[in-house]
CSV table of C-alpha atoms in Angstrom, one decimal:
chain,number,residue,atom,x,y,z
A,628,MET,CA,3.7,-6.3,51.9
A,629,LYS,CA,1.5,-5.0,49.1
A,630,GLU,CA,4.0,-2.4,48.1
A,631,SER,CA,7.0,-5.0,48.1
A,632,GLU,CA,4.9,-7.2,46.0
A,633,SER,CA,4.0,-4.5,43.6
A,634,ASN,CA,7.8,-3.5,43.2
A,635,ARG,CA,8.6,-7.1,42.7
A,636,ARG,CA,6.0,-7.3,39.7
A,637,LYS,CA,7.5,-4.1,38.2
A,638,PHE,CA,11.1,-5.4,38.5
A,639,ILE,CA,10.0,-8.6,36.8
A,640,GLN,CA,8.0,-6.8,34.0
A,641,GLY,CA,11.0,-4.5,33.4
A,642,SER,CA,13.4,-7.4,33.2
A,643,ALA,CA,11.2,-9.1,30.7
A,644,ALA,CA,10.8,-6.1,28.3
A,645,VAL,CA,14.6,-5.5,28.4
A,646,ALA,CA,15.3,-9.1,27.8
A,647,GLY,CA,12.8,-9.1,24.9
A,648,LEU,CA,14.3,-6.1,23.4
A,649,ALA,CA,17.8,-7.8,23.8
A,650,LEU,CA,16.5,-10.9,22.0
A,651,LEU,CA,15.0,-9.0,19.1
A,652,ALA,CA,18.2,-6.8,18.6
A,653,GLY,CA,20.2,-10.2,18.2
A,654,LEU,CA,17.7,-11.4,15.5
A,655,PRO,CA,18.9,-11.4,11.9
A,656,LYS,CA,17.9,-8.5,9.7
A,657,GLN,CA,15.7,-10.6,7.5
A,658,THR,CA,13.6,-11.8,10.6
A,659,LEU,CA,13.4,-8.3,12.0
A,660,ALA,CA,12.1,-7.0,8.8
A,661,ALA,CA,9.3,-9.7,8.7
A,662,TYR,CA,8.6,-9.1,12.3
A,663,GLU,CA,8.2,-5.2,11.8
A,664,HIS,CA,5.3,-5.8,9.4
A,665,LEU,CA,3.2,-7.7,12.0
A,666,PRO,CA,0.2,-6.1,13.3
A,667,ASN,CA,-0.1,-4.3,16.6
A,668,LYS,CA,3.5,-3.6,17.2
A,669,THR,CA,5.4,-0.5,18.6
A,670,ILE,CA,8.5,0.2,16.7
A,671,TYR,CA,11.6,1.3,18.2
A,672,THR,CA,14.8,2.6,16.5
A,673,GLY,CA,18.1,1.4,17.7
A,674,PRO,CA,21.2,3.5,18.1
A,675,GLU,CA,22.3,1.9,14.7
A,676,GLY,CA,19.0,2.5,12.9
A,677,ASN,CA,18.0,-0.9,13.2
A,678,MET,CA,14.2,-1.6,14.0
A,679,ILE,CA,13.2,-3.3,17.0
A,680,SER,CA,9.5,-4.3,17.6
A,681,ASN,CA,7.9,-4.8,21.1
A,682,PRO,CA,4.6,-6.6,20.9
A,683,ILE,CA,1.5,-5.1,22.1
A,684,ALA,CA,-1.7,-7.0,23.0
A,685,PRO,CA,-4.4,-5.5,20.8
A,686,LYS,CA,-7.3,-3.8,22.5
A,687,ILE,CA,-9.9,-4.5,19.9
A,688,ARG,CA,-10.3,-6.6,16.7
A,689,PHE,CA,-11.6,-4.9,13.4
A,690,GLY,CA,-12.5,-5.7,10.1
A,691,VAL,CA,-12.9,-3.8,6.6
A,692,ILE,CA,-15.8,-4.2,4.2
A,693,ASN,CA,-15.3,-2.3,0.7
A,694,ILE,CA,-12.1,-0.5,-0.2
A,695,ASN,CA,-13.0,2.0,-2.9
A,696,HIS,CA,-10.8,4.6,-2.0
A,697,SER,CA,-7.3,4.5,-1.0
A,698,HIS,CA,-7.9,6.2,2.2
A,699,ILE,CA,-8.7,3.0,3.7
A,700,TYR,CA,-4.9,2.2,4.1
A,701,GLY,CA,-4.4,5.2,6.3
A,702,MET,CA,-7.6,4.2,8.3
A,703,VAL,CA,-6.3,0.8,9.0
A,704,ASP,CA,-2.8,2.1,10.0
A,705,ALA,CA,-4.3,4.5,12.3
A,706,ILE,CA,-6.4,1.9,14.2
A,707,THR,CA,-3.7,-0.7,14.2
A,708,ARG,CA,-1.4,2.0,15.8
A,709,GLY,CA,-3.8,2.6,18.4
A,710,GLY,CA,-4.2,-0.9,19.6
A,711,GLY,CA,-6.4,-2.5,16.9
A,712,GLU,CA,-6.0,-5.9,15.2
A,713,LEU,CA,-7.1,-6.3,11.7
A,714,VAL,CA,-8.8,-9.5,11.4
A,715,SER,CA,-10.6,-9.8,8.0
A,716,PHE,CA,-11.8,-7.8,5.0
A,717,TYR,CA,-14.3,-7.9,2.1
A,718,ALA,CA,-14.1,-6.2,-1.2
A,719,LYS,CA,-16.3,-7.1,-4.3
A,720,GLU,CA,-13.5,-5.8,-6.8
A,721,PRO,CA,-10.9,-8.6,-7.3
A,722,ASP,CA,-8.1,-6.1,-8.2
A,723,LEU,CA,-8.9,-4.0,-5.0
A,724,ALA,CA,-8.8,-7.1,-2.7
A,725,SER,CA,-5.4,-8.2,-4.4
A,726,ALA,CA,-3.9,-5.0,-3.7
A,727,PHE,CA,-5.2,-4.9,-0.1
A,728,SER,CA,-3.9,-8.5,0.4
A,729,LYS,CA,-0.3,-7.5,-0.8
A,730,LYS,CA,-0.4,-4.7,1.9
A,731,TYR,CA,-1.8,-6.7,4.6
A,732,PRO,CA,-1.0,-10.4,3.9
A,733,GLN,CA,-1.5,-11.7,7.4
A,734,VAL,CA,-5.2,-10.8,7.1
A,735,LYS,CA,-8.1,-13.1,6.0
A,736,LEU,CA,-10.2,-12.4,2.8
A,737,ALA,CA,-13.7,-13.0,3.8
A,738,LEU,CA,-16.1,-14.5,1.1
A,739,SER,CA,-18.9,-12.1,1.8
A,740,GLU,CA,-19.9,-8.9,3.6
A,741,ASN,CA,-22.0,-11.1,6.1
A,742,GLN,CA,-19.0,-13.0,7.1
A,743,VAL,CA,-17.3,-9.7,8.4
A,744,LEU,CA,-20.4,-8.4,9.9
A,745,GLU,CA,-21.4,-11.7,11.6
A,746,ASP,CA,-17.9,-12.4,13.2
A,747,PRO,CA,-18.6,-12.0,16.8
A,748,SER,CA,-15.0,-11.4,17.6
A,749,ILE,CA,-15.0,-8.1,15.5
A,750,GLN,CA,-16.0,-5.0,17.3
A,751,VAL,CA,-15.5,-2.3,14.6
A,752,ILE,CA,-15.8,-2.0,10.9
A,753,LEU,CA,-13.8,0.2,8.6
A,754,SER,CA,-15.0,1.2,5.1
A,755,SER,CA,-14.0,3.5,2.2
A,756,GLY,CA,-16.6,1.9,-0.2
A,757,ILE,CA,-18.4,4.2,-2.8
A,758,PRO,CA,-19.8,7.2,-1.1
A,759,ASP,CA,-23.6,6.6,-1.6
A,760,GLU,CA,-23.0,3.0,0.0
A,761,ARG,CA,-21.2,4.1,3.1
A,762,ALA,CA,-24.3,5.2,5.2
A,763,PRO,CA,-26.4,2.2,4.4
A,764,LEU,CA,-23.4,-0.3,5.3
A,765,GLY,CA,-23.0,1.8,8.5
A,766,VAL,CA,-26.7,1.4,9.4
A,767,LYS,CA,-25.9,-2.5,8.9
A,768,VAL,CA,-22.9,-2.3,11.2
A,769,MET,CA,-24.6,-0.7,13.9
A,770,ARG,CA,-27.5,-3.0,13.8
A,771,HIS,CA,-24.9,-6.0,14.2
A,772,GLY,CA,-23.8,-4.5,17.4
A,773,LYS,CA,-20.6,-3.1,16.1
A,774,ASP,CA,-19.0,0.3,15.9
A,775,TYR,CA,-18.2,2.1,12.5
A,776,LEU,CA,-15.4,4.2,11.2
A,777,VAL,CA,-16.0,5.3,7.6
A,778,ASP,CA,-13.9,7.4,5.2
A,779,LYS,CA,-15.3,11.0,4.4
A,780,PRO,CA,-17.9,11.9,3.1
A,781,GLY,CA,-19.5,9.3,5.6
A,782,ILE,CA,-23.0,10.3,4.3
A,783,ILE,CA,-24.0,12.2,1.3
A,784,THR,CA,-27.7,13.0,1.7
A,785,LEU,CA,-29.8,14.5,4.4
A,786,GLU,CA,-32.1,11.5,4.4
A,787,GLN,CA,-29.2,9.1,5.0
A,788,LEU,CA,-28.1,11.5,7.8
A,789,ALA,CA,-31.6,11.1,9.4
A,790,GLU,CA,-31.4,7.3,9.1
A,791,VAL,CA,-28.1,7.1,10.5
A,792,ARG,CA,-28.9,9.4,13.3
A,793,LYS,CA,-32.0,7.2,14.4
A,794,VAL,CA,-30.1,4.0,14.2
A,795,GLN,CA,-27.3,5.3,16.0
A,796,LYS,CA,-29.4,6.6,19.0
A,797,GLU,CA,-31.3,3.2,19.0
A,798,THR,CA,-28.1,1.1,19.1
A,799,ASN,CA,-25.6,3.4,21.1
A,800,ARG,CA,-23.1,2.5,18.6
A,801,ILE,CA,-20.2,4.6,17.5
A,802,TYR,CA,-20.6,6.1,14.0
A,803,SER,CA,-17.3,7.9,13.2
A,804,ILE,CA,-16.1,9.6,10.1
A,805,MET,CA,-12.5,9.7,9.4
A,806,TYR,CA,-11.7,13.4,8.9
A,807,SER,CA,-8.1,12.8,8.0
A,808,GLU,CA,-7.1,16.2,7.1
A,809,ARG,CA,-7.4,16.8,10.9
A,810,PHE,CA,-6.7,13.5,12.5
A,811,GLU,CA,-3.9,12.3,10.2
A,812,ASN,CA,-2.1,15.7,9.5
A,813,ARG,CA,0.6,16.3,12.0
A,814,GLY,CA,0.5,20.2,11.2
A,815,THR,CA,-3.2,20.3,11.7
A,816,VAL,CA,-3.0,18.2,15.1
A,817,LYS,CA,-0.1,20.7,16.1
A,818,ALA,CA,-2.4,23.7,15.4
A,819,GLY,CA,-4.8,22.2,17.6
A,820,ASP,CA,-2.4,22.1,20.4
A,821,LEU,CA,-1.4,25.6,20.0
A,822,VAL,CA,-4.9,26.9,19.9
A,823,LYS,CA,-5.7,24.9,23.0
A,824,ALA,CA,-2.7,26.4,24.9
A,825,GLY,CA,-4.3,30.0,24.0
A,826,GLU,CA,-1.3,31.0,22.0
A,827,ILE,CA,-3.6,33.0,19.7
A,828,GLY,CA,-6.2,33.9,22.0
A,829,LYS,CA,-9.8,33.2,21.2
A,830,VAL,CA,-10.6,32.0,17.6
A,831,ILE,CA,-12.6,34.2,15.4
A,832,GLN,CA,-12.6,32.6,12.0
A,833,THR,CA,-11.0,29.7,9.9
A,834,ILE,CA,-10.3,29.6,6.2
A,835,GLY,CA,-10.0,26.0,5.0
A,836,LEU,CA,-8.7,25.6,1.4
A,837,GLY,CA,-9.1,21.9,0.0
A,838,PRO,CA,-7.5,21.8,-3.6
A,839,HIS,CA,-7.0,18.4,-5.2
A,840,GLN,CA,-5.4,16.9,-8.2
A,841,ILE,CA,-7.8,15.3,-10.6
A,842,ASN,CA,-5.8,12.7,-12.5
A,843,PRO,CA,-8.8,11.6,-14.9
A,844,LYS,CA,-7.2,8.5,-16.0
A,845,THR,CA,-7.2,7.0,-12.6
A,846,ARG,CA,-10.8,7.8,-11.6
A,847,PRO,CA,-13.6,5.1,-11.6
A,848,ASP,CA,-16.9,6.0,-13.2
A,849,TRP,CA,-18.6,6.8,-9.9
A,850,PHE,CA,-16.1,9.6,-9.2
A,851,TRP,CA,-17.7,11.7,-12.0
A,852,ASP,CA,-21.4,11.2,-10.8
A,853,LYS,CA,-22.6,13.6,-8.3
A,854,LYS,CA,-25.4,11.0,-7.2
A,855,ARG,CA,-22.6,8.7,-6.1
A,856,TYR,CA,-20.0,11.0,-4.3
A,857,GLY,CA,-22.5,13.7,-3.1
A,858,GLY,CA,-21.1,16.8,-4.7
A,859,ILE,CA,-17.9,18.7,-4.1
A,860,ILE,CA,-19.0,20.4,-0.8
A,861,CYS,CA,-20.2,17.2,0.4
A,862,ASP,CA,-17.1,15.2,-0.4
A,863,ILE,CA,-14.0,17.3,-0.1
A,864,GLY,CA,-15.8,20.2,2.2
A,865,SER,CA,-16.7,17.8,5.0
A,866,HIS,CA,-12.9,17.9,6.2
A,867,GLN,CA,-13.1,21.9,6.2
A,868,PHE,CA,-16.2,22.0,8.1
A,869,ASP,CA,-15.0,19.4,10.7
A,870,GLN,CA,-12.0,21.9,11.3
A,871,PHE,CA,-14.2,25.0,11.5
A,872,LEU,CA,-16.3,23.5,14.2
A,873,PHE,CA,-13.2,22.0,16.1
A,874,PHE,CA,-11.1,25.2,16.1
A,875,THR,CA,-13.9,27.6,16.9
A,876,GLY,CA,-15.6,25.3,19.3
A,877,SER,CA,-19.1,25.9,17.7
A,878,THR,CA,-21.8,23.6,18.5
A,879,SER,CA,-24.2,24.9,16.2
A,880,ALA,CA,-23.8,26.6,12.7
A,881,GLN,CA,-25.7,28.1,9.6
A,882,VAL,CA,-24.7,28.3,6.1
A,883,VAL,CA,-24.6,31.8,5.0
A,884,SER,CA,-24.0,31.2,1.3
A,885,SER,CA,-22.7,28.5,-1.0
A,886,GLN,CA,-22.0,28.0,-4.6
A,887,VAL,CA,-20.8,25.0,-6.7
A,888,GLY,CA,-20.1,24.8,-10.5
A,889,ASN,CA,-18.6,22.7,-13.2
A,890,VAL,CA,-16.5,25.4,-14.8
A,891,TYR,CA,-13.8,23.4,-16.8
A,892,HIS,CA,-15.0,19.7,-17.4
A,893,PRO,CA,-17.7,19.7,-19.9
A,894,ASN,CA,-17.0,16.0,-20.6
A,895,TYR,CA,-18.3,15.2,-17.2
A,896,PRO,CA,-21.6,16.9,-16.9
A,897,LEU,CA,-22.6,15.3,-13.5
A,898,PHE,CA,-19.3,16.5,-11.9
A,899,GLU,CA,-18.4,19.6,-9.8
A,900,ASP,CA,-15.1,21.1,-9.9
A,901,PHE,CA,-15.4,24.0,-7.7
A,902,GLY,CA,-17.3,25.1,-4.5
A,903,ASP,CA,-17.0,27.5,-1.7
A,904,VAL,CA,-19.0,28.3,1.4
A,905,VAL,CA,-19.5,31.0,4.1
A,906,VAL,CA,-20.5,29.6,7.3
A,907,ARG,CA,-21.3,31.2,10.8
A,908,GLY,CA,-21.2,29.1,14.1
A,909,ASN,CA,-22.3,30.2,17.5
A,910,ASN,CA,-18.6,30.5,18.4
A,911,GLY,CA,-17.0,31.6,15.2
A,912,MET,CA,-17.0,32.1,11.5
A,913,GLY,CA,-15.7,30.3,8.5
A,914,TYR,CA,-15.0,30.1,4.8
A,915,VAL,CA,-14.4,27.0,2.8
A,916,ARG,CA,-13.0,26.7,-0.7
A,917,ASN,CA,-12.6,23.2,-2.6
A,918,ASP,CA,-11.5,22.6,-6.1
A,919,TRP,CA,-9.9,20.1,-8.5
A,920,PHE,CA,-7.3,22.5,-10.1
A,921,THR,CA,-4.2,21.4,-8.6
A,922,PRO,CA,-1.7,21.5,-11.4
A,923,ASP,CA,0.6,18.3,-12.2
A,924,GLY,CA,3.8,20.3,-11.6
A,925,LEU,CA,3.1,21.1,-8.0
A,926,GLY,CA,4.6,17.6,-6.7
A,927,SER,CA,1.5,17.0,-4.5
A,928,TRP,CA,-2.1,15.9,-4.7
A,929,GLY,CA,-3.2,19.4,-3.1
A,930,ASP,CA,-1.8,22.5,-1.5
A,931,GLY,CA,-4.0,22.1,1.4
A,932,ARG,CA,-3.9,25.2,3.8
A,933,LEU,CA,-5.7,26.2,6.9
A,934,THR,CA,-5.6,29.7,8.5
A,935,ILE,CA,-7.0,30.2,12.0
A,936,LEU,CA,-7.5,33.9,13.2
A,937,GLY,CA,-7.5,34.6,16.8
A,938,THR,CA,-7.8,37.6,19.0
A,939,GLU,CA,-4.2,37.5,19.8
A,940,GLY,CA,-2.6,36.4,16.6
A,941,TYR,CA,-2.9,33.8,13.8
A,942,ILE,CA,-1.9,30.4,12.6
A,943,GLU,CA,-1.3,28.9,9.1
A,944,VAL,CA,-0.9,25.3,8.4
A,945,ARG,CA,0.9,24.1,5.1
A,946,LYS,CA,-0.5,20.7,5.2
A,947,ASN,CA,1.1,18.5,2.3
A,948,ILE,CA,3.7,20.8,0.6
A,949,ASP,CA,5.1,24.2,1.2
A,950,VAL,CA,6.3,25.8,-1.8
A,951,GLY,CA,8.2,28.5,-0.2
A,952,LEU,CA,10.6,26.3,1.5
A,953,PRO,CA,13.6,24.4,-0.3
A,954,ASP,CA,12.6,20.8,0.6
A,955,HIS,CA,8.9,21.6,-0.1
A,956,GLY,CA,7.6,19.3,2.9
A,957,GLY,CA,4.3,19.5,4.5
A,958,ASN,CA,3.2,19.9,8.1
A,959,HIS,CA,4.6,23.2,8.4
A,960,VAL,CA,2.8,25.6,11.0
A,961,TYR,CA,3.4,29.3,10.8
A,962,MET,CA,2.3,31.2,13.8
A,963,ALA,CA,2.3,35.1,14.5
A,964,ASN,CA,1.2,36.2,18.0
A,965,GLN,CA,2.1,38.8,20.7
A,966,LYS,CA,5.4,37.2,21.5
A,967,GLY,CA,6.6,37.1,18.0
A,968,VAL,CA,6.7,34.8,14.8
A,969,GLN,CA,7.5,31.0,14.7
A,970,VAL,CA,7.8,28.7,11.9
A,971,ILE,CA,7.2,25.1,13.4
A,972,ASP,CA,8.2,21.9,11.8
A,973,ALA,CA,5.5,19.4,12.9
A,974,SER,CA,6.5,16.6,10.8
A,975,LYS,CA,7.3,14.5,13.9
A,976,SER,CA,4.2,15.7,15.9
A,977,PRO,CA,2.0,12.7,17.4
A,978,LEU,CA,-1.1,11.4,15.7
A,979,PRO,CA,-3.5,10.6,18.6
A,980,PHE,CA,-6.6,9.9,16.9
A,981,GLY,CA,-6.1,5.9,16.6
A,982,GLU,CA,-5.4,5.5,20.2
A,983,LEU,CA,-8.2,7.6,21.3
A,984,PHE,CA,-10.7,5.9,19.0
A,985,VAL,CA,-9.7,2.4,20.1
A,986,ASN,CA,-10.1,3.5,23.7
A,987,ASP,CA,-13.4,5.0,23.0
A,988,VAL,CA,-14.6,1.7,21.7
A,989,VAL,CA,-13.3,0.0,24.6
A,990,ASN,CA,-14.6,2.4,27.3
A,991,ARG,CA,-17.7,3.8,25.5
A,992,THR,CA,-16.3,7.4,25.7
A,993,GLU,CA,-15.9,10.3,23.2
A,994,THR,CA,-12.5,11.4,23.4
A,995,ALA,CA,-11.5,11.1,19.8
A,996,MET,CA,-14.6,12.9,18.5
A,997,SER,CA,-18.0,13.4,19.8
A,998,GLN,CA,-21.0,11.9,18.0
A,999,ALA,CA,-22.7,15.4,17.9
A,1000,HIS,CA,-19.5,17.0,16.3
A,1001,CYS,CA,-19.4,14.2,13.7
A,1002,PHE,CA,-23.0,14.4,12.6
A,1003,LEU,CA,-23.1,18.3,12.8
A,1004,ALA,CA,-20.0,18.7,10.5
A,1005,THR,CA,-21.9,16.3,8.1
A,1006,GLU,CA,-25.0,18.2,8.3
A,1007,ILE,CA,-23.4,21.6,7.5
A,1008,ALA,CA,-21.7,20.1,4.5
A,1009,LEU,CA,-24.9,18.5,3.3
A,1010,LYS,CA,-27.1,21.6,3.8
A,1011,ALA,CA,-24.3,23.9,1.9
A,1012,GLN,CA,-24.4,21.3,-0.9
A,1013,LYS,CA,-28.1,21.1,-1.3
A,1014,ASN,CA,-28.5,24.8,-1.1
A,1015,ALA,CA,-25.7,25.9,-3.1
A,1016,GLN,CA,-26.3,28.2,-6.1
A,1017,VAL,CA,-25.0,27.0,-9.5
A,1018,ILE,CA,-22.1,29.0,-11.0
A,1019,PRO,CA,-22.9,29.7,-14.6
A,1020,LEU,CA,-19.5,30.3,-15.6
A,1021,LYS,CA,-17.9,28.0,-18.1
A,1022,LEU,CA,-14.1,28.2,-19.2
A,1023,SER,CA,-13.8,25.4,-21.6
């Protein structure tokens, strides 16, 4: 009897889904276009390329506070794909608020930070505020009983890290940092799958290169002040330390050496344009290089690369651009192992972070990233930054 009832429910649900898709397929293109941009929809591509949307009930509701870096758009999209519904946002700057509203017109602009923090229906707060303001906001978020996902660097001093760790332990809320070069880069996700499958044996070392394009005219004042953004290793390098820990499986690490400098931007004396680090973990080694010297002619904000050396082979990820291929696309994965050589186009590989994070919020688990890993990647970056030797070289 129970089995019969179960089959009946499945038949009804299946029939409803088919009927819903058929209904949507018959809607005018203008209606479909508007429907496509509503939150929390899975998008299907029909045989003629038309977009069909299937509504999914959101698992969580989330808000945004402070949007000083454009990374917030990728963060919002990731959590929405994972089953989150964006409810409201707050930004101090009218121009940033206006741009955000144009991207997400269905979302309410709050009158204050507290209006978002005190909304009992919101479970998670996202932020890409000015870096030195991110950790203090995270402490407020956790003390309001909410989880927090923040742009990198999510913490810019060891003192901030100590406070965040203390409050996180007291509240048992999630304090997560969006290491997008791993979570939102399909090539890096694919490399993780290959390493997990044992394709290159045990990982010995990672080499993470994080070059960036500087675009001075587009940068706000805080971008040039180390006290506001934390320094080049703290800022950009946090990505590479996250990947070092992830791919080597290290749960502890020490900085062997680090150096930073402003070698070519004398007009910005509080800025750092180069930094590199040698790090050693309990399960592997790593090298990190960050710089602001990507040329305008490249066609990308940075030729980000990751090399993973294993006992049975190696992998290189060309993250954003591959100058060696005709179309210059990113998300290319090169692998050489005992079986031969492969060039893998990972541009259609899945991005699971959003769904994993949302499920962690609901189930109080750590499948997207453990709290210990999140804090350790930050701690290594902060120690490397604090103890770095200053490069005396000046090329200007």
